[in-house]
Amino acid sequence: MTATLNARRDDVPEELKSSVDSLTGMLRAVAAPETTPQDRGAVTESAEALASTLGVIADAGTPGGVRDQLTRLVKQVTAALEAGQEPDVPAEDRSRLFMVSTRTTSALGMIADTDTPQKVRKQLATIVEDLNYAMEHTNGGGETGRTGVTLSASIVYLVDSARPQDGTGSNMAGQQESGSGNQRELLNRSERTGREMRRASDPDSSQEEQSEARGEMRRQTARMKDEQRKAAADQESTNAPLGDAAEGCANAIFNTVSERRLSNGLEDLTPQSWDSVGVKDFWKASADEKSMLDIRAFLRNDQNTHAPFVVADLIVSFADFVRVDELNTDIGGRSAAHCKQSAQYLEDRGVIVGDWGDSDDSE
């Protein structure tokens, strides 16, 4: 990845060379053995998306307006990632910031796509820029950081809606042009939430202005969550086998939920050898067979290990500490659908999975 970035550096505008240097430095930093695999993967994935975006910027055929949008976003996302690497940032806030950056960089392809309607591209770029600005200036912490997770879930819904399961073309443009479905309202509400997040975290604003912005941010977030639930209700089932659905669900939970909550929630399931050391990071699930997942963990002695877990036990545990509405508003997209589908498979077999098994997600 560093070699790819170094190759891109020669082709990008002068104003982006420092961003490329920062990304290269971050990749070297997260290669340290004490970095959790989850954080390393998030930074690497973000860097890959940014490197691809740099290629679009360097392409002479890219329209000037799109190039300018992408240039601003590369600089902003890089700044947010840099903030997450400050030594005084708590580990949970750092992981949250890195995860949000990964979700936002997943939208860069849509923004770069000239088939994306101009209005949609502008709104999506504004959301990405405002969200990363807020995460940068709060280091991913506090109320603004938690709201950032919810707003980034909107990006997941919007990107997933533009990426049909059969992989053929994009349907976002048609939905947004026609105003059909809930995508347009979700996009509008997300843009307003991002604007208030930026205002609330602006260091040049007075305390009174920030307080007013936080109040409006809460109101807009509540409305955005309503739109996310509508988007979830509209989303088609993934139709994945149980093992694959459980794998997608587990990886999304590991990406989103704090390690403290995971360790507490999975304490009864982890091998005794892990308990004696302590788990620093649950970071990867792979479908072994339909009833088992192979779970990789990073222990507190910096050792990587893995063990088989029973799918039913995992999904039941996840449902105990993540409500179904949190799946919609903090995870979103097909990952949330994978969790609910896993629960439905299990409930069809007589396993009770909390509120995940309830097909009615409304509050």
Coordinates of C-alpha atoms in Angstrom, one line a residue:
M1 CA 0.0 0.0 0.0
T2 CA 2.8 2.4 0.8
A3 CA 4.4 1.7 -2.6
T4 CA 1.0 2.5 -4.3
L5 CA 0.8 5.8 -2.4
N6 CA 4.4 6.7 -3.3
A7 CA 3.6 6.0 -6.9
R8 CA 0.5 8.2 -6.7
R9 CA 2.5 11.1 -5.1
D10 CA 4.2 12.0 -8.3
D11 CA 0.9 12.5 -10.2
V12 CA -1.2 14.4 -7.7
P13 CA -1.4 18.2 -7.3
E14 CA 1.2 19.8 -5.0
E15 CA -1.5 20.5 -2.3
L16 CA -2.1 16.8 -1.9
K17 CA 1.5 15.6 -1.5
S18 CA 1.5 16.3 2.3
S19 CA -1.6 14.2 2.6
V20 CA 0.0 11.3 0.7
D21 CA 3.0 11.6 3.0
S22 CA 0.7 11.5 6.1
L23 CA -1.1 8.4 4.8
T24 CA 2.2 6.7 4.2
G25 CA 3.4 7.6 7.7
M26 CA 0.1 6.3 9.2
L27 CA 0.5 3.0 7.5
R28 CA 4.0 2.6 8.9
A29 CA 2.7 3.6 12.4
V30 CA -0.1 1.0 12.4
A31 CA 2.3 -1.7 11.4
A32 CA 3.6 -1.7 15.0
P33 CA 2.9 -5.0 16.7
E34 CA 0.9 -3.3 19.5
T35 CA -1.7 -1.9 17.1
T36 CA -4.9 -3.9 17.1
P37 CA -5.7 -5.7 13.9
Q38 CA -9.0 -3.9 13.8
D39 CA -7.4 -0.5 13.8
R40 CA -4.7 -1.5 11.4
G41 CA -7.3 -2.9 9.0
A42 CA -9.4 0.2 9.2
V43 CA -6.5 2.5 8.4
T44 CA -5.3 0.3 5.6
E45 CA -8.8 0.0 4.1
S46 CA -9.2 3.8 4.2
A47 CA -5.8 4.3 2.7
E48 CA -6.7 1.9 -0.2
A49 CA -9.8 3.9 -0.9
L50 CA -7.9 7.2 -0.8
A51 CA -5.2 5.8 -3.1
S52 CA -7.9 4.9 -5.6
T53 CA -9.3 8.4 -5.3
L54 CA -5.9 9.9 -5.9
G55 CA -5.8 8.0 -9.1
V56 CA -9.1 9.6 -10.2
I57 CA -7.8 13.0 -9.2
A58 CA -4.7 12.5 -11.3
D59 CA -6.7 11.3 -14.4
A60 CA -6.8 14.1 -17.0
G61 CA -10.3 13.0 -18.0
T62 CA -11.8 13.7 -14.5
P63 CA -14.0 16.9 -14.7
G64 CA -12.5 19.8 -12.8
G65 CA -15.5 20.1 -10.4
V66 CA -15.2 16.4 -9.4
R67 CA -11.5 16.7 -9.0
D68 CA -11.9 19.7 -6.7
Q69 CA -14.5 17.8 -4.6
L70 CA -12.3 14.8 -4.3
T71 CA -9.2 16.8 -3.4
R72 CA -11.0 18.5 -0.5
L73 CA -12.2 15.1 0.8
V74 CA -8.8 13.4 0.6
K75 CA -7.4 16.2 2.7
Q76 CA -10.2 16.1 5.2
V77 CA -10.3 12.4 5.7
T78 CA -6.6 12.3 6.0
A79 CA -6.7 15.0 8.7
A80 CA -9.3 13.0 10.6
L81 CA -7.2 9.8 10.5
E82 CA -4.2 11.8 11.7
A83 CA -6.3 13.0 14.7
G84 CA -7.0 9.4 15.6
Q85 CA -3.3 8.7 16.0
E86 CA -2.7 11.4 18.6
P87 CA -1.2 9.6 21.6
D88 CA -3.7 11.1 24.1
V89 CA -6.8 9.8 22.2
P90 CA -8.5 6.9 24.2
A91 CA -8.4 3.6 22.4
E92 CA -12.2 3.4 22.1
D93 CA -12.4 6.9 20.5
R94 CA -9.5 6.1 18.2
S95 CA -11.2 2.9 16.9
R96 CA -14.5 4.8 16.5
L97 CA -12.8 7.5 14.4
F98 CA -11.0 4.9 12.2
M99 CA -14.2 3.0 11.7
V100 CA -16.1 6.1 10.6
S101 CA -13.2 7.0 8.2
T102 CA -13.5 3.6 6.6
R103 CA -17.2 4.0 6.1
T104 CA -16.9 7.5 4.7
T105 CA -14.1 6.5 2.2
S106 CA -16.4 3.8 0.9
A107 CA -18.5 6.6 -0.6
L108 CA -15.7 8.1 -2.5
G109 CA -16.3 5.9 -5.5
M110 CA -19.9 7.1 -5.8
I111 CA -18.7 10.7 -5.5
A112 CA -16.1 10.1 -8.2
D113 CA -18.6 8.4 -10.5
T114 CA -19.7 10.8 -13.2
D115 CA -23.0 8.9 -13.5
T116 CA -23.9 10.0 -10.0
P117 CA -26.3 12.9 -10.3
Q118 CA -24.6 16.2 -9.5
K119 CA -26.9 17.0 -6.6
V120 CA -26.4 13.6 -5.0
R121 CA -22.6 13.9 -5.4
K122 CA -22.6 17.3 -3.8
Q123 CA -24.7 16.3 -0.9
L124 CA -22.7 13.1 -0.3
A125 CA -19.4 15.0 -0.5
T126 CA -20.7 17.5 2.0
I127 CA -21.7 14.7 4.4
V128 CA -18.3 13.1 4.2
E129 CA -16.4 16.4 4.7
D130 CA -18.6 17.6 7.6
L131 CA -18.5 14.2 9.3
N132 CA -14.7 13.9 9.1
Y133 CA -14.3 17.5 10.2
A134 CA -16.3 16.9 13.3
M135 CA -14.5 13.6 14.1
E136 CA -11.2 15.3 13.6
H137 CA -12.0 18.1 16.0
T138 CA -13.5 15.8 18.7
N139 CA -11.0 13.0 18.2
G140 CA -14.0 10.7 17.8
G141 CA -15.1 11.2 21.4
G142 CA -18.1 12.4 23.2
E143 CA -21.6 12.9 21.9
T144 CA -20.4 14.1 18.6
G145 CA -18.3 11.0 18.1
R146 CA -21.2 8.7 18.9
T147 CA -23.4 10.7 16.5
G148 CA -20.6 10.2 13.9
V149 CA -21.2 6.5 14.1
T150 CA -24.9 6.9 13.4
L151 CA -24.3 9.3 10.5
S152 CA -21.7 7.0 9.0
A153 CA -24.4 4.3 9.1
S154 CA -26.4 6.5 6.7
I155 CA -23.4 6.4 4.3
V156 CA -23.5 2.6 4.5
Y157 CA -27.2 2.6 3.5
L158 CA -26.6 5.0 0.7
V159 CA -23.6 3.1 -0.7
D160 CA -25.3 -0.2 -0.4
S161 CA -28.4 1.1 -2.2
A162 CA -26.1 2.0 -5.1
R163 CA -24.5 -1.4 -5.2
P164 CA -27.1 -4.0 -6.1
Q165 CA -26.5 -7.6 -4.9
D166 CA -26.0 -8.8 -8.5
G167 CA -23.2 -6.3 -9.0
T168 CA -24.6 -4.9 -12.2
G169 CA -24.5 -1.1 -12.4
S170 CA -25.9 1.4 -9.9
N171 CA -29.4 2.1 -8.9
M172 CA -28.7 5.2 -6.7
A173 CA -28.9 7.6 -9.6
G174 CA -32.3 6.4 -10.6
Q175 CA -33.7 6.5 -7.1
Q176 CA -32.3 9.9 -6.4
E177 CA -33.5 11.4 -9.8
S178 CA -37.0 10.1 -9.4
G179 CA -37.3 10.7 -5.7
S180 CA -38.6 7.2 -5.1
G181 CA -38.0 5.3 -2.0
N182 CA -36.5 6.6 1.2
Q183 CA -33.0 7.3 -0.1
R184 CA -33.6 10.9 -0.9
E185 CA -35.0 11.8 2.5
L186 CA -32.2 9.9 4.2
L187 CA -29.6 11.8 2.2
N188 CA -31.3 15.1 3.0
R189 CA -31.6 14.4 6.7
S190 CA -28.0 13.1 6.9
E191 CA -26.7 16.3 5.3
R192 CA -28.5 18.4 7.9
T193 CA -27.1 16.2 10.7
G194 CA -23.6 16.5 9.4
R195 CA -23.9 20.3 9.2
E196 CA -24.9 20.5 12.8
M197 CA -22.1 18.1 13.8
R198 CA -19.6 20.5 12.1
R199 CA -21.1 23.5 13.9
A200 CA -21.1 21.8 17.3
S201 CA -17.4 20.9 16.9
D202 CA -16.1 24.1 15.3
P203 CA -13.4 25.4 17.6
D204 CA -14.0 29.0 16.4
S205 CA -17.6 28.9 17.6
S206 CA -18.7 30.3 21.0
Q207 CA -19.9 27.9 23.8
E208 CA -23.4 29.2 23.2
E209 CA -23.2 28.5 19.5
Q210 CA -21.8 25.0 20.1
S211 CA -24.6 24.3 22.6
E212 CA -27.3 25.5 20.2
A213 CA -25.7 23.3 17.5
R214 CA -25.6 20.2 19.7
G215 CA -29.3 20.6 20.5
E216 CA -30.1 20.8 16.8
M217 CA -27.8 17.9 16.1
R218 CA -29.8 15.8 18.5
R219 CA -33.1 16.7 16.8
Q220 CA -31.7 16.0 13.3
T221 CA -30.1 12.7 14.5
A222 CA -33.5 11.5 15.8
R223 CA -35.1 12.3 12.4
M224 CA -32.2 10.7 10.6
K225 CA -32.6 7.5 12.6
D226 CA -36.3 7.4 11.5
E227 CA -35.1 7.5 7.9
Q228 CA -32.5 4.8 8.5
R229 CA -35.2 2.5 9.9
K230 CA -37.4 3.1 6.8
A231 CA -34.3 2.4 4.6
A232 CA -33.8 -0.9 6.6
A233 CA -37.4 -1.8 6.1
D234 CA -37.2 -1.3 2.4
Q235 CA -34.0 -3.3 2.1
E236 CA -34.3 -6.7 0.6
S237 CA -33.2 -9.8 2.4
T238 CA -29.6 -10.8 1.7
N239 CA -30.6 -14.4 1.1
A240 CA -27.2 -15.6 2.4
P241 CA -26.7 -19.0 4.0
L242 CA -26.6 -19.0 7.8
G243 CA -22.8 -19.2 8.0
D244 CA -22.3 -16.4 5.6
A245 CA -24.9 -14.2 7.2
A246 CA -23.5 -14.8 10.6
E247 CA -20.0 -14.0 9.3
G248 CA -21.2 -10.7 7.9
C249 CA -23.0 -9.9 11.1
A250 CA -20.1 -10.8 13.4
N251 CA -17.6 -8.7 11.4
A252 CA -19.9 -5.7 11.5
I253 CA -20.4 -6.1 15.3
F254 CA -16.6 -6.4 15.8
N255 CA -16.1 -3.2 13.7
T256 CA -18.7 -1.1 15.5
V257 CA -19.0 -2.2 19.1
S258 CA -16.4 -1.3 21.7
E259 CA -14.0 -4.0 22.8
R260 CA -15.1 -3.5 26.4
R261 CA -18.7 -4.3 25.5
L262 CA -17.6 -7.3 23.4
S263 CA -15.4 -8.7 26.1
N264 CA -18.2 -8.5 28.6
G265 CA -20.8 -9.8 26.3
L266 CA -18.8 -12.8 25.0
E267 CA -17.1 -13.6 28.3
D268 CA -19.0 -16.9 28.7
L269 CA -18.1 -18.0 25.2
T270 CA -14.4 -17.4 25.0
P271 CA -11.9 -20.2 25.5
Q272 CA -10.3 -20.4 29.0
S273 CA -6.9 -19.8 27.5
W274 CA -8.1 -16.4 26.2
D275 CA -9.7 -15.5 29.6
S276 CA -6.5 -16.0 31.5
V277 CA -4.8 -13.3 29.3
G278 CA -7.7 -11.1 28.2
V279 CA -8.9 -10.1 24.8
K280 CA -7.7 -6.8 23.4
D281 CA -9.5 -7.0 20.1
F282 CA -12.1 -9.3 18.4
W283 CA -11.3 -8.6 14.8
K284 CA -12.3 -11.2 12.3
A285 CA -15.0 -13.9 11.8
S286 CA -14.9 -16.5 9.0
A287 CA -17.6 -19.0 8.2
D288 CA -16.3 -22.5 9.1
E289 CA -19.5 -24.4 8.6
K290 CA -23.2 -23.3 8.9
S291 CA -23.2 -23.8 12.7
M292 CA -19.7 -22.5 13.5
L293 CA -17.6 -19.4 13.0
D294 CA -13.9 -19.2 13.3
I295 CA -13.1 -16.1 15.4
R296 CA -9.8 -14.4 15.4
A297 CA -8.8 -12.4 18.4
F298 CA -5.8 -10.2 19.5
L299 CA -5.0 -10.9 23.1
R300 CA -3.6 -8.5 25.7
N301 CA -0.2 -10.2 25.4
D302 CA -0.2 -9.1 21.7
Q303 CA -0.7 -12.6 20.5
N304 CA -3.0 -13.4 17.6
T305 CA -5.1 -16.5 18.0
H306 CA -8.4 -18.0 16.8
A307 CA -11.0 -20.5 17.9
P308 CA -14.3 -22.0 16.8
F309 CA -17.5 -20.4 18.2
V310 CA -21.1 -21.8 17.9
V311 CA -23.1 -19.4 15.6
A312 CA -26.2 -19.6 17.7
D313 CA -24.3 -18.7 20.9
L314 CA -22.7 -15.7 19.2
I315 CA -25.8 -14.3 17.7
V316 CA -27.8 -14.7 21.0
S317 CA -25.0 -12.9 22.8
F318 CA -24.8 -10.1 20.2
A319 CA -28.5 -9.5 20.6
D320 CA -28.2 -9.3 24.3
F321 CA -26.1 -6.1 24.1
V322 CA -27.0 -4.6 20.8
R323 CA -30.7 -3.7 20.3
V324 CA -32.2 -4.2 16.9
D325 CA -32.7 -0.5 16.4
E326 CA -28.9 -0.1 17.1
L327 CA -28.3 -2.4 14.2
N328 CA -30.2 -0.1 11.9
T329 CA -28.8 3.2 13.2
D330 CA -25.2 2.3 14.2
I331 CA -24.4 -0.5 11.7
G332 CA -26.8 -0.2 8.8
G333 CA -27.0 -1.6 5.3
R334 CA -26.5 -5.2 4.5
S335 CA -24.5 -5.9 7.7
A336 CA -27.6 -5.1 9.8
A337 CA -29.7 -7.3 7.4
H338 CA -27.2 -10.1 7.9
C339 CA -27.7 -9.9 11.7
K340 CA -31.4 -10.0 11.4
Q341 CA -31.3 -12.8 8.9
S342 CA -29.1 -14.8 11.1
A343 CA -31.6 -14.3 14.0
Q344 CA -34.5 -15.3 11.8
Y345 CA -32.7 -18.5 10.7
L346 CA -32.1 -19.4 14.4
E347 CA -35.6 -18.5 15.5
D348 CA -37.0 -20.8 12.7
R349 CA -35.1 -23.5 14.5
G350 CA -36.4 -22.7 17.9
V351 CA -33.6 -20.5 19.2
I352 CA -34.8 -17.2 20.8
V353 CA -32.7 -14.3 19.7
G354 CA -33.9 -11.3 21.8
D355 CA -35.5 -8.5 19.7
W356 CA -33.4 -9.4 16.6
G357 CA -35.9 -12.1 15.7
D358 CA -38.8 -9.7 15.7
S359 CA -39.6 -8.7 12.1
D360 CA -41.1 -5.4 13.3
D361 CA -38.2 -3.1 14.0
S362 CA -40.3 0.0 14.7
E363 CA -40.3 1.6 18.1

